[in-house]
PDB file of N, CA, C and O in Angstrom:
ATOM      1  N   UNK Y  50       9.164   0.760  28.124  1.00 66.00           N
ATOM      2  CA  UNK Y  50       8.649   1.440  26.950  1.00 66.00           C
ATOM      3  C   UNK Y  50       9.564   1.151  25.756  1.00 66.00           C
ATOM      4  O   UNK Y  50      10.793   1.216  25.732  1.00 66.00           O
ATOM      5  N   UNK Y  51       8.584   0.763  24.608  1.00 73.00           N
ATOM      6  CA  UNK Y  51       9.675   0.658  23.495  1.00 73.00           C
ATOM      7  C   UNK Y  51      10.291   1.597  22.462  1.00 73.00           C
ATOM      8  O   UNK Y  51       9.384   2.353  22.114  1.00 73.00           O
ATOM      9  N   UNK Y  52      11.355   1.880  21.847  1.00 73.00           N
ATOM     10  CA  UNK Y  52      11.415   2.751  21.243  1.00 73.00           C
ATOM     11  C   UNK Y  52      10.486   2.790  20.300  1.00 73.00           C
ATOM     12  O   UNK Y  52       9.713   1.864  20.054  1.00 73.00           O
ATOM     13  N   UNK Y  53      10.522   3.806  19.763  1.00 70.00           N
ATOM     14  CA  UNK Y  53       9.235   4.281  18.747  1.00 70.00           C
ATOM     15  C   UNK Y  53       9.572   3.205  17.590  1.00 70.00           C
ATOM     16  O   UNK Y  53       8.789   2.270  17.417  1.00 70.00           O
ATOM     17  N   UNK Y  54      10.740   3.331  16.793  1.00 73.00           N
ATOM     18  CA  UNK Y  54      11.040   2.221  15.624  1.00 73.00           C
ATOM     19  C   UNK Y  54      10.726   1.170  16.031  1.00 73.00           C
ATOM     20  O   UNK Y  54      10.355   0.446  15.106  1.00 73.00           O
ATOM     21  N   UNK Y  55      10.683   0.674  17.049  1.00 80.00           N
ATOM     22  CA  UNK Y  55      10.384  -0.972  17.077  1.00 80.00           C
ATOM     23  C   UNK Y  55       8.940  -1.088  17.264  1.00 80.00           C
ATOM     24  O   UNK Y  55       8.323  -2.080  16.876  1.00 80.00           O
ATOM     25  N   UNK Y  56       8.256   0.136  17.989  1.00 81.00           N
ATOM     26  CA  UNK Y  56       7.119  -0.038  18.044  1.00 81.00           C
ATOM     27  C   UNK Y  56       6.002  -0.089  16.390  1.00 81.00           C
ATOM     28  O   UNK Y  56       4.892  -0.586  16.200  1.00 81.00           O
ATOM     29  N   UNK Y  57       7.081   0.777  15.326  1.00 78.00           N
ATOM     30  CA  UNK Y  57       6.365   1.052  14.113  1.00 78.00           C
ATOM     31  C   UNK Y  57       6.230  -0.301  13.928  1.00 78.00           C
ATOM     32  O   UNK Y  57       5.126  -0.838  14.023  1.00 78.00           O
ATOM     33  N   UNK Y  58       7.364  -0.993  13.640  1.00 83.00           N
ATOM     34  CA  UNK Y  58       8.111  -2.097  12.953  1.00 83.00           C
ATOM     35  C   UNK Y  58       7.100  -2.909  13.160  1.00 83.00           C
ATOM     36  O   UNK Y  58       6.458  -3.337  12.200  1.00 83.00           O
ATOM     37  N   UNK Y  59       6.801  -3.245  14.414  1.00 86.00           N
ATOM     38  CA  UNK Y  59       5.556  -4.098  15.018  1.00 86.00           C
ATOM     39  C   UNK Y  59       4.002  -4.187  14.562  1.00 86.00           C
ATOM     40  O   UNK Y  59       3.246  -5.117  14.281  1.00 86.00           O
ATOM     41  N   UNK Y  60       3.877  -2.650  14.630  1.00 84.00           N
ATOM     42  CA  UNK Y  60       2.742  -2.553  13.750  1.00 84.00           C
ATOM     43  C   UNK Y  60       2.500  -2.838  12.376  1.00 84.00           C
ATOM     44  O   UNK Y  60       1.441  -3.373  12.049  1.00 84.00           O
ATOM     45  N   UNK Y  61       3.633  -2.448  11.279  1.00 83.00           N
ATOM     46  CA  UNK Y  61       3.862  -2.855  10.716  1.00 83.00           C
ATOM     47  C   UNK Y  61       3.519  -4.634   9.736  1.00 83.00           C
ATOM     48  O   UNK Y  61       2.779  -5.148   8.898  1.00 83.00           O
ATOM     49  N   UNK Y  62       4.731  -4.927  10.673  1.00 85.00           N
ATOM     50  CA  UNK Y  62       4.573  -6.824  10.624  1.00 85.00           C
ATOM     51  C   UNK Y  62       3.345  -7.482  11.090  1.00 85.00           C
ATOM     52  O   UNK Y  62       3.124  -8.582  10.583  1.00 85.00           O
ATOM     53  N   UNK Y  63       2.587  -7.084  11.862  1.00 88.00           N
ATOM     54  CA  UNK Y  63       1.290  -7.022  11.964  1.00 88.00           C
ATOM     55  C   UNK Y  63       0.275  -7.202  10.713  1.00 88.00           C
ATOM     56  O   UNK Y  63      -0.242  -8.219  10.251  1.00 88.00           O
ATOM     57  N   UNK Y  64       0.189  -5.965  10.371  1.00 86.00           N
ATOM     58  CA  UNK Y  64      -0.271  -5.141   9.115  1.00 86.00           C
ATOM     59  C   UNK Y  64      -0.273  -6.075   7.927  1.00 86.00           C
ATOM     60  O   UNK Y  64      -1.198  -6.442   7.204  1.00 86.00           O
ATOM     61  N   UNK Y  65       1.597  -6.485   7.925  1.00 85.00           N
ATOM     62  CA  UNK Y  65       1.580  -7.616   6.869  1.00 85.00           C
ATOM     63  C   UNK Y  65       0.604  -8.481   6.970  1.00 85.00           C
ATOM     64  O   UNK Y  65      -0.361  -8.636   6.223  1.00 85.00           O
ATOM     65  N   UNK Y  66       1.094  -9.418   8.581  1.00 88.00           N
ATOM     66  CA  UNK Y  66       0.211 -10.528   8.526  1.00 88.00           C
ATOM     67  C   UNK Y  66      -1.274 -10.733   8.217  1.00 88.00           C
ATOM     68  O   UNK Y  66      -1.716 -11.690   7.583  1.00 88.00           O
ATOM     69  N   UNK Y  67      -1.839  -9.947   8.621  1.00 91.00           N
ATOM     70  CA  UNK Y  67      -3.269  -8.966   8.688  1.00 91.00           C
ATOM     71  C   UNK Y  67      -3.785  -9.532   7.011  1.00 91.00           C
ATOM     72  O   UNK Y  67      -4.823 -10.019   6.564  1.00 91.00           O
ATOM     73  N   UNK Y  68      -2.618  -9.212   6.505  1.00 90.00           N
ATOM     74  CA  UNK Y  68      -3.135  -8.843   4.976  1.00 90.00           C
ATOM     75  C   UNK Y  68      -3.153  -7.372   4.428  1.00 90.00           C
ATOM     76  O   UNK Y  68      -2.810  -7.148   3.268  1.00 90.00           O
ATOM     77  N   UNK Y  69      -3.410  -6.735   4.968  1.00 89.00           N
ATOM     78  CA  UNK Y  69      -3.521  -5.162   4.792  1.00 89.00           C
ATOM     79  C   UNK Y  69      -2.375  -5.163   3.671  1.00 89.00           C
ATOM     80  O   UNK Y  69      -2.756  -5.092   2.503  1.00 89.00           O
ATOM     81  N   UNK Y  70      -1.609  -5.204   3.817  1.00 83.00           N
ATOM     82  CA  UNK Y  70       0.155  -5.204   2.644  1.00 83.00           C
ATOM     83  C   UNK Y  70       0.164  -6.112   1.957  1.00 83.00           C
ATOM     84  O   UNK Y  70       0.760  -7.079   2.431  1.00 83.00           O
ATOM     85  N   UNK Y  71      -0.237  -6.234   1.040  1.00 80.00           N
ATOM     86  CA  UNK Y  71       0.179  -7.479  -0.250  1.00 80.00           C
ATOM     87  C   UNK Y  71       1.641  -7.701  -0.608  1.00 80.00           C
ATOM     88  O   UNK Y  71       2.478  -6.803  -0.509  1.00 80.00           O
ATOM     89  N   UNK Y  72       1.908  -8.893  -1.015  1.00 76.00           N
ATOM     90  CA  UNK Y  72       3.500  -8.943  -1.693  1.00 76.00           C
ATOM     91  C   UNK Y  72       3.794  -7.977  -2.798  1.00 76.00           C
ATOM     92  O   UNK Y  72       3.017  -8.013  -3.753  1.00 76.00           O
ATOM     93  N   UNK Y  73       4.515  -7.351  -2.825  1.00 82.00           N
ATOM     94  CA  UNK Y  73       5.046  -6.114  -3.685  1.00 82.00           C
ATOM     95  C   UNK Y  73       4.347  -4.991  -3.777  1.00 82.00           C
ATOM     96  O   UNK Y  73       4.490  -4.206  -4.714  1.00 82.00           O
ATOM     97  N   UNK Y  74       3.223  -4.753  -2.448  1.00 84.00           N
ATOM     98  CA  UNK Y  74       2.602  -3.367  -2.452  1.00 84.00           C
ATOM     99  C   UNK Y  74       3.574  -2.687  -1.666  1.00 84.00           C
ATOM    100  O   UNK Y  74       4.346  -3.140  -0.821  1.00 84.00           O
ATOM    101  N   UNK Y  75       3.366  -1.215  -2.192  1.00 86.00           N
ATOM    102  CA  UNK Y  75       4.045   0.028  -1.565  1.00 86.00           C
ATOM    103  C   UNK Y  75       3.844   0.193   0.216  1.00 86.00           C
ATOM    104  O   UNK Y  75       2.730   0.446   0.677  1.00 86.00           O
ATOM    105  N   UNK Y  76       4.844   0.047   0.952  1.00 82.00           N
ATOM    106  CA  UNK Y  76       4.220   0.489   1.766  1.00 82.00           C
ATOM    107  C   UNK Y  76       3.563   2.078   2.159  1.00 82.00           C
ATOM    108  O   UNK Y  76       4.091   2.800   1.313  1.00 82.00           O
ATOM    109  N   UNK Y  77       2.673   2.956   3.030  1.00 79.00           N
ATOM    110  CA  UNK Y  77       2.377   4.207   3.503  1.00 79.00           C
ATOM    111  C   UNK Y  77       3.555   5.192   3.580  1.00 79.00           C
ATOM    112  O   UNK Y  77       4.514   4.763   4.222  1.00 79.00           O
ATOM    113  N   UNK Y  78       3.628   5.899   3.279  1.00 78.00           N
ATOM    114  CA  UNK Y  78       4.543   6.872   3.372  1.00 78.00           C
ATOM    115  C   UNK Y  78       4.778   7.492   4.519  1.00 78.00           C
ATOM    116  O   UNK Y  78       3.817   7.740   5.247  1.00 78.00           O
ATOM    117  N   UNK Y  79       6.252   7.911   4.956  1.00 68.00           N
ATOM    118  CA  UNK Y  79       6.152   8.168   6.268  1.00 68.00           C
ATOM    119  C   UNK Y  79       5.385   9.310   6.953  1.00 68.00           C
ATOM    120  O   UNK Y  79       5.267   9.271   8.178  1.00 68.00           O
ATOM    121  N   UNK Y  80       4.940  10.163   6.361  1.00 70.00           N
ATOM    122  CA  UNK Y  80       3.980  11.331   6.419  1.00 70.00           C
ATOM    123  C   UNK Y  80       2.488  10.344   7.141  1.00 70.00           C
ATOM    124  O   UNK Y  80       2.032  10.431   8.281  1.00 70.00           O
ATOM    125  N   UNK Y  81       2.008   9.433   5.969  1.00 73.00           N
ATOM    126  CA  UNK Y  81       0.853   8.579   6.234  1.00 73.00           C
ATOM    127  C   UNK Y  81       0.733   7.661   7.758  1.00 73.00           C
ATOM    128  O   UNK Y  81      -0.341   7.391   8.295  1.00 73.00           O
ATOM    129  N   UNK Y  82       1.894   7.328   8.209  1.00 69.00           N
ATOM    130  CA  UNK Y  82       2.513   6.781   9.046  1.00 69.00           C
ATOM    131  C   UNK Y  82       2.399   7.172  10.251  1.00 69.00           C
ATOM    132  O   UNK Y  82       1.323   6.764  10.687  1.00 69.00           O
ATOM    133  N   UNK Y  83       3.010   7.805  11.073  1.00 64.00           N
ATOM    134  CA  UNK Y  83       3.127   9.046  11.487  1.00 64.00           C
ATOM    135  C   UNK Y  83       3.935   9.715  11.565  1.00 64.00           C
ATOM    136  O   UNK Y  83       4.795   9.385  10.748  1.00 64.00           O
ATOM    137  N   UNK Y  84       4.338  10.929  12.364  1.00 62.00           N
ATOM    138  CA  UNK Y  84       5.213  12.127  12.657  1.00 62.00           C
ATOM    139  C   UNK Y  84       6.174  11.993  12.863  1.00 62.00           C
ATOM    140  O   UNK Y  84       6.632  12.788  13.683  1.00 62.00           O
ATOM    141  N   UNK Y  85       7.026  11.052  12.355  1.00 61.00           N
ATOM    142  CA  UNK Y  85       8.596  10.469  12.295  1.00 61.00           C
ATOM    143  C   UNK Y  85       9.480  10.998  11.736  1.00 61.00           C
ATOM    144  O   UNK Y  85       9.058  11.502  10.695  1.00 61.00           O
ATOM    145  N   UNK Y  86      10.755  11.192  11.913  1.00 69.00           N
ATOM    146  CA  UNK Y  86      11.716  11.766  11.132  1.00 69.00           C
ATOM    147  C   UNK Y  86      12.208  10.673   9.971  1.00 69.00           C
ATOM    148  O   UNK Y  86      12.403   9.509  10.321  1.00 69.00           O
ATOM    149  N   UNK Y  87      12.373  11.006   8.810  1.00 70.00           N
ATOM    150  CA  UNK Y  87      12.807   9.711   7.962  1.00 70.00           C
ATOM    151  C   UNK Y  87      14.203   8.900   8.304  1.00 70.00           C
ATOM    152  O   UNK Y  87      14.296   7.714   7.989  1.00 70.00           O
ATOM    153  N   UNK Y  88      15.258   9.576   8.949  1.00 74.00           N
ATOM    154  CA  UNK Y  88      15.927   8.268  10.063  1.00 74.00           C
ATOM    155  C   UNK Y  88      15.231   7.327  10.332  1.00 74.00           C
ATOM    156  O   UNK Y  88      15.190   6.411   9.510  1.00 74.00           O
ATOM    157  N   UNK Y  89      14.600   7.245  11.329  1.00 74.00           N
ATOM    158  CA  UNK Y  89      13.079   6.331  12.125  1.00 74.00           C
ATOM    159  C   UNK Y  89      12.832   5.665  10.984  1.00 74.00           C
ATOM    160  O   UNK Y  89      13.487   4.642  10.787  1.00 74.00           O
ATOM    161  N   UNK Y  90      11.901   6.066  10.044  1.00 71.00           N
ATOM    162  CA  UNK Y  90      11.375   5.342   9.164  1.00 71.00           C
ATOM    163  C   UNK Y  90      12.000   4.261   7.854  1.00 71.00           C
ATOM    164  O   UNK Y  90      11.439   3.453   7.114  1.00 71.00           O
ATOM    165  N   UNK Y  91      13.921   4.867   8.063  1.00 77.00           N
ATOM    166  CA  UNK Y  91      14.393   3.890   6.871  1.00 77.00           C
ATOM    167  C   UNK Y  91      15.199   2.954   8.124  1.00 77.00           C
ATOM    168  O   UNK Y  91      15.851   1.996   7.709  1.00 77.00           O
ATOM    169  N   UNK Y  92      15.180   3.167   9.461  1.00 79.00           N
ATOM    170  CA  UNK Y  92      15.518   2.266   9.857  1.00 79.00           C
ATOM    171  C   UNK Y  92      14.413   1.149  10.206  1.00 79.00           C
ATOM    172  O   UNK Y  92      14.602  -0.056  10.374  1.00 79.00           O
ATOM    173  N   UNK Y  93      13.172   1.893  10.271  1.00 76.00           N
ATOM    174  CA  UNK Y  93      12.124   0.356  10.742  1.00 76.00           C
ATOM    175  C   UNK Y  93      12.070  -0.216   8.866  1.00 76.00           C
ATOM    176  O   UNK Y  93      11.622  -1.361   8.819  1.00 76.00           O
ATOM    177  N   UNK Y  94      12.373   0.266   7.649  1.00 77.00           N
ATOM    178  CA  UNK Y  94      12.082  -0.268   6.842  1.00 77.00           C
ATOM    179  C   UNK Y  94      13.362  -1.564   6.833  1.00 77.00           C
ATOM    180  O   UNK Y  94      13.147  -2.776   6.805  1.00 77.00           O
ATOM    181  N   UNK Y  95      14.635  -0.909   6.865  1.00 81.00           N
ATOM    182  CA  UNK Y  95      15.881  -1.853   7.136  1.00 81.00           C
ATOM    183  C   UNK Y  95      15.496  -3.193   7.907  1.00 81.00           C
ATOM    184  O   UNK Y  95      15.725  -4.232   7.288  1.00 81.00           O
ATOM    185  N   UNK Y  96      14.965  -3.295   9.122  1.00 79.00           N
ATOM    186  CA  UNK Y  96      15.115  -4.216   9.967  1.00 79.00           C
ATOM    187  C   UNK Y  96      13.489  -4.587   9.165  1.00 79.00           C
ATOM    188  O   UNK Y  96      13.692  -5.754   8.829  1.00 79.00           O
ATOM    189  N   UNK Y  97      12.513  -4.362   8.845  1.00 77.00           N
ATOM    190  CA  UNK Y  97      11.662  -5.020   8.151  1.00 77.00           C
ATOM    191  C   UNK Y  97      11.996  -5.933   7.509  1.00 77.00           C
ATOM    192  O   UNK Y  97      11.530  -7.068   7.609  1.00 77.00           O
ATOM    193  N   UNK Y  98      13.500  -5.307   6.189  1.00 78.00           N
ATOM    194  CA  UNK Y  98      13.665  -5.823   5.025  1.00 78.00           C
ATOM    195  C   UNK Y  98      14.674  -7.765   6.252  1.00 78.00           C
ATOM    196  O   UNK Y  98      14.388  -8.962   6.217  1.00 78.00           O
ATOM    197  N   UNK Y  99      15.934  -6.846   7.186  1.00 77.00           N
ATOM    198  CA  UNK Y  99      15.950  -7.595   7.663  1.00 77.00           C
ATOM    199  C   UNK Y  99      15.411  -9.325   8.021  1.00 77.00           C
ATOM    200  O   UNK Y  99      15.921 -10.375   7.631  1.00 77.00           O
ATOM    201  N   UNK Y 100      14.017  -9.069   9.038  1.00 72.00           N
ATOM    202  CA  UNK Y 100      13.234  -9.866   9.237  1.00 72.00           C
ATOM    203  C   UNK Y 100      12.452 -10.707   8.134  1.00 72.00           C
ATOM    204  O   UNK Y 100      11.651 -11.577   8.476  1.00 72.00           O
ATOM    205  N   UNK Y 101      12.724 -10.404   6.744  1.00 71.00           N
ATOM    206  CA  UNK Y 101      11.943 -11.060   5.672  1.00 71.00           C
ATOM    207  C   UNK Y 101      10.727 -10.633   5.650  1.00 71.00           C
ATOM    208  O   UNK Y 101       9.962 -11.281   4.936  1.00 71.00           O
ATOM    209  N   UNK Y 102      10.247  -9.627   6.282  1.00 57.00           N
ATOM    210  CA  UNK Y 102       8.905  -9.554   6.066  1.00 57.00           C
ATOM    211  C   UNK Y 102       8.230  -8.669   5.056  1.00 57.00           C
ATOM    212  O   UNK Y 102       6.999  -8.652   5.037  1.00 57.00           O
ATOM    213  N   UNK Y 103       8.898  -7.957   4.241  1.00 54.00           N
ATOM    214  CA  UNK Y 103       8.804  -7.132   2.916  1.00 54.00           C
ATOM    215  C   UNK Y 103      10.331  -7.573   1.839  1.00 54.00           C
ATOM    216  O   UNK Y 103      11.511  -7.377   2.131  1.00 54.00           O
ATOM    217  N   UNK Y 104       9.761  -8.210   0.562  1.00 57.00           N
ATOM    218  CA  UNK Y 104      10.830  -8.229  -0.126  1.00 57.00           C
ATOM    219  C   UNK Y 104      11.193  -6.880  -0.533  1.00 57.00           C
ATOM    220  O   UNK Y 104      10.434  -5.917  -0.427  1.00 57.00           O
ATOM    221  N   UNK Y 105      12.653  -6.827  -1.110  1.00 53.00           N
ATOM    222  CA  UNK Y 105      12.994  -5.627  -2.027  1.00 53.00           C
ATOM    223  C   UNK Y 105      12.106  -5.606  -3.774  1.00 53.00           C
ATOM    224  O   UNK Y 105      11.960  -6.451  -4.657  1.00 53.00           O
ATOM    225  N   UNK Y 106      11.756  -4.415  -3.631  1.00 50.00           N
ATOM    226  CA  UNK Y 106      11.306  -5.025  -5.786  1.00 50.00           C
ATOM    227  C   UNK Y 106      12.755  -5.411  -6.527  1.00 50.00           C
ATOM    228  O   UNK Y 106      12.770  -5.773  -7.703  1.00 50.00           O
TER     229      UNK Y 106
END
């Protein structure tokens, strides 16, 4: 089983590829997301930014 962050992260990078996320759109808020504590959520954004798959503005 994976941890929950890697599982977001996944969905996520997905999402990108998908198209769903444009270059320099906002991503969902972690509320929108789901029921995560914002720990969770600035670490799947970190390893996002990491992986190249969302620039910084």
């Amino acid at each position: 089983m994976k941890l929950i962050y890697v599982q977001l992260k996944q969905m996520i990078k997905e999402e990108i590829h998908r198209g769903t996320y444009k270059p320099g759109q906002q991503l969902p808020s972690e509320s929108d997301l789901c029921d995560i504590s914002m720990s969770f959520f600035n670490i799947i954004c970190k390893l996002i930014y990491q992986y190249g798959e969302k620039k910084k503005p």
